Every structure is written in structure tokens, then in C-alpha cells.
Amino acid sequence: MTRATQTDLLKPIGRLSAETGVKVPTIRFYEKIGLLPEPPRTDSDRRLYDDKATRRLGFIRHARQLGFEIEDIRALLALADEPDQPCDQANLIAERQLAAVKARIAGLEALRTELSRIQAATCAGGRVSNCRVIEALGDHDACCAPHPEPVRLPG
């Protein structure tokens, strides 16, 4: 563990969190799994971050917003750390992510179609015992088309 010596150029974890929009526990998690290097610390053991850490955390946050998995982000960061190598691998990772997004969109469109069908079949002001929404949700075989498992959006 290194000790911080130039505190005027470094910022504490709370300020890093505020600047990047990444919560403190998430920053610590990224350090623990090696996406962020361990920062220098003060004599009182407070973490201090430089602008490079801020940019790296911004990269990670943006990649997570785009739905990239941790291992893909790890690979992209490794590529970013070696700027003279070809970017073929980065393109492959992005293509794979785009395919995953397209698959999620197709799944969401199928869910929208099914939910629209269920909702359109409802009665206006009837009783739950005759409710088409409840009936359709209770009998998966009544669905018109197969639909995927729930989509989990990155958050």
C-alpha cells in the first residue's frame, strides 16, 4: 500500500464519488475486483484518488451504463492501458454487446406485444373472477408467443 504525498492533487473517495456519480461502496468494490488500482492512502489510511482514477472510473461507469459485463470492462481497460495495439478485440467486445442489446430489445418487443394483447382483452369494470389479465398471467400456455425471461437492465 502506498502513502499519499501530494494531497493537493488528490481527492478523497467522497469527492470522487460526487464527481463521477459512482457510489462509494461501488468504488470500493471496483478496487476489490481490480478494475480500479488501489489508491495511495494518507497516514490516517484515507484513500486518495488522482485524475487518472477519475477518468478510469468514468470509463467503467459509462461501460456499465451501456450494459457491458465486468469481464468485458476488464478486457477493455486492459486494451486502453496498451494504446498502441490494434483495436480489433475492442470492436469484437462491442459487437458482442450490440448483439446482446438487440436480443434484449427483441425480447422486450415480444413482451410488449403480449402485454398489449393481455391488456386489450380486459373487461371494463368487471370482477377479478372474470379478469383476463389475471387469467392470462395464471396460464402461461394462454400466451400467443413465447417470451423470454425478464430483462434485467444495467443499473
mmCIF file of C-alpha atoms in Angstrom, residues 39-107:
data_model
loop_
_atom_site.group_PDB
_atom_site.id
_atom_site.type_symbol
_atom_site.label_atom_id
_atom_site.label_comp_id
_atom_site.label_asym_id
_atom_site.label_seq_id
_atom_site.Cartn_x
_atom_site.Cartn_y
_atom_site.Cartn_z
ATOM 1 C CA PRO A 39 -5.157 4.221 -4.377
ATOM 2 C CA PRO A 40 -2.488 5.814 -2.227
ATOM 3 C CA ARG A 41 -3.539 6.485 1.343
ATOM 4 C CA THR A 42 -2.907 9.161 3.897
ATOM 5 C CA ASP A 43 -1.195 8.452 7.197
ATOM 6 C CA SER A 44 -4.701 8.132 8.642
ATOM 7 C CA ASP A 45 -5.452 5.461 5.978
ATOM 8 C CA ARG A 46 -7.877 7.550 3.878
ATOM 9 C CA ARG A 47 -7.964 6.695 0.194
ATOM 10 C CA LEU A 48 -6.930 9.471 -2.166
ATOM 11 C CA TYR A 49 -7.555 9.477 -5.916
ATOM 12 C CA ASP A 50 -5.930 11.304 -8.809
ATOM 13 C CA ASP A 51 -7.366 12.424 -12.145
ATOM 14 C CA LYS A 52 -6.323 9.137 -13.770
ATOM 15 C CA ALA A 53 -8.513 7.238 -11.296
ATOM 16 C CA THR A 54 -11.354 9.686 -12.008
ATOM 17 C CA ARG A 55 -11.092 9.048 -15.758
ATOM 18 C CA ARG A 56 -10.833 5.281 -15.260
ATOM 19 C CA LEU A 57 -13.895 5.255 -13.004
ATOM 20 C CA GLY A 58 -15.767 7.365 -15.571
ATOM 21 C CA PHE A 59 -14.847 4.793 -18.231
ATOM 22 C CA ILE A 60 -16.133 1.962 -16.021
ATOM 23 C CA ARG A 61 -19.366 3.810 -15.222
ATOM 24 C CA HIS A 62 -20.057 4.576 -18.880
ATOM 25 C CA ALA A 63 -19.337 0.985 -19.893
ATOM 26 C CA ARG A 64 -21.728 -0.275 -17.178
ATOM 27 C CA GLN A 65 -24.404 2.152 -18.406
ATOM 28 C CA LEU A 66 -24.010 0.606 -21.855
ATOM 29 C CA GLY A 67 -24.549 -2.825 -20.313
ATOM 30 C CA PHE A 68 -21.028 -4.222 -20.557
ATOM 31 C CA GLU A 69 -20.273 -7.038 -18.140
ATOM 32 C CA ILE A 70 -17.412 -6.697 -15.649
ATOM 33 C CA GLU A 71 -15.128 -9.090 -17.541
ATOM 34 C CA ASP A 72 -15.665 -7.177 -20.787
ATOM 35 C CA ILE A 73 -14.854 -3.938 -18.979
ATOM 36 C CA ARG A 74 -11.724 -5.561 -17.570
ATOM 37 C CA ALA A 75 -10.680 -6.538 -21.112
ATOM 38 C CA LEU A 76 -11.466 -3.067 -22.479
ATOM 39 C CA LEU A 77 -9.466 -1.420 -19.696
ATOM 40 C CA ALA A 78 -6.528 -3.707 -20.451
ATOM 41 C CA LEU A 79 -6.749 -2.624 -24.081
ATOM 42 C CA ALA A 80 -6.976 1.044 -23.087
ATOM 43 C CA ASP A 81 -3.835 0.592 -20.981
ATOM 44 C CA GLU A 82 -1.959 -0.505 -24.139
ATOM 45 C CA PRO A 83 -2.905 2.204 -26.672
ATOM 46 C CA ASP A 84 -0.505 1.056 -29.425
ATOM 47 C CA GLN A 85 -2.128 -2.318 -30.021
ATOM 48 C CA PRO A 86 -4.813 -2.943 -32.659
ATOM 49 C CA CYS A 87 -8.402 -2.301 -31.608
ATOM 50 C CA ASP A 88 -9.837 -5.495 -33.166
ATOM 51 C CA GLN A 89 -10.539 -7.003 -29.750
ATOM 52 C CA ALA A 90 -12.366 -3.860 -28.584
ATOM 53 C CA ASN A 91 -14.525 -3.999 -31.702
ATOM 54 C CA LEU A 92 -15.346 -7.670 -31.066
ATOM 55 C CA ILE A 93 -16.387 -6.895 -27.495
ATOM 56 C CA ALA A 94 -18.575 -4.009 -28.712
ATOM 57 C CA GLU A 95 -20.128 -6.207 -31.439
ATOM 58 C CA ARG A 96 -20.963 -8.862 -28.863
ATOM 59 C CA GLN A 97 -22.564 -6.236 -26.613
ATOM 60 C CA LEU A 98 -24.563 -4.816 -29.515
ATOM 61 C CA ALA A 99 -25.871 -8.306 -30.313
ATOM 62 C CA ALA A 100 -26.905 -8.719 -26.669
ATOM 63 C CA VAL A 101 -28.709 -5.359 -26.719
ATOM 64 C CA LYS A 102 -30.527 -6.297 -29.936
ATOM 65 C CA ALA A 103 -31.604 -9.591 -28.350
ATOM 66 C CA ARG A 104 -32.901 -7.755 -25.275
ATOM 67 C CA ILE A 105 -34.804 -5.313 -27.499
ATOM 68 C CA ALA A 106 -36.391 -8.213 -29.404
ATOM 69 C CA GLY A 107 -37.358 -9.778 -26.092
#
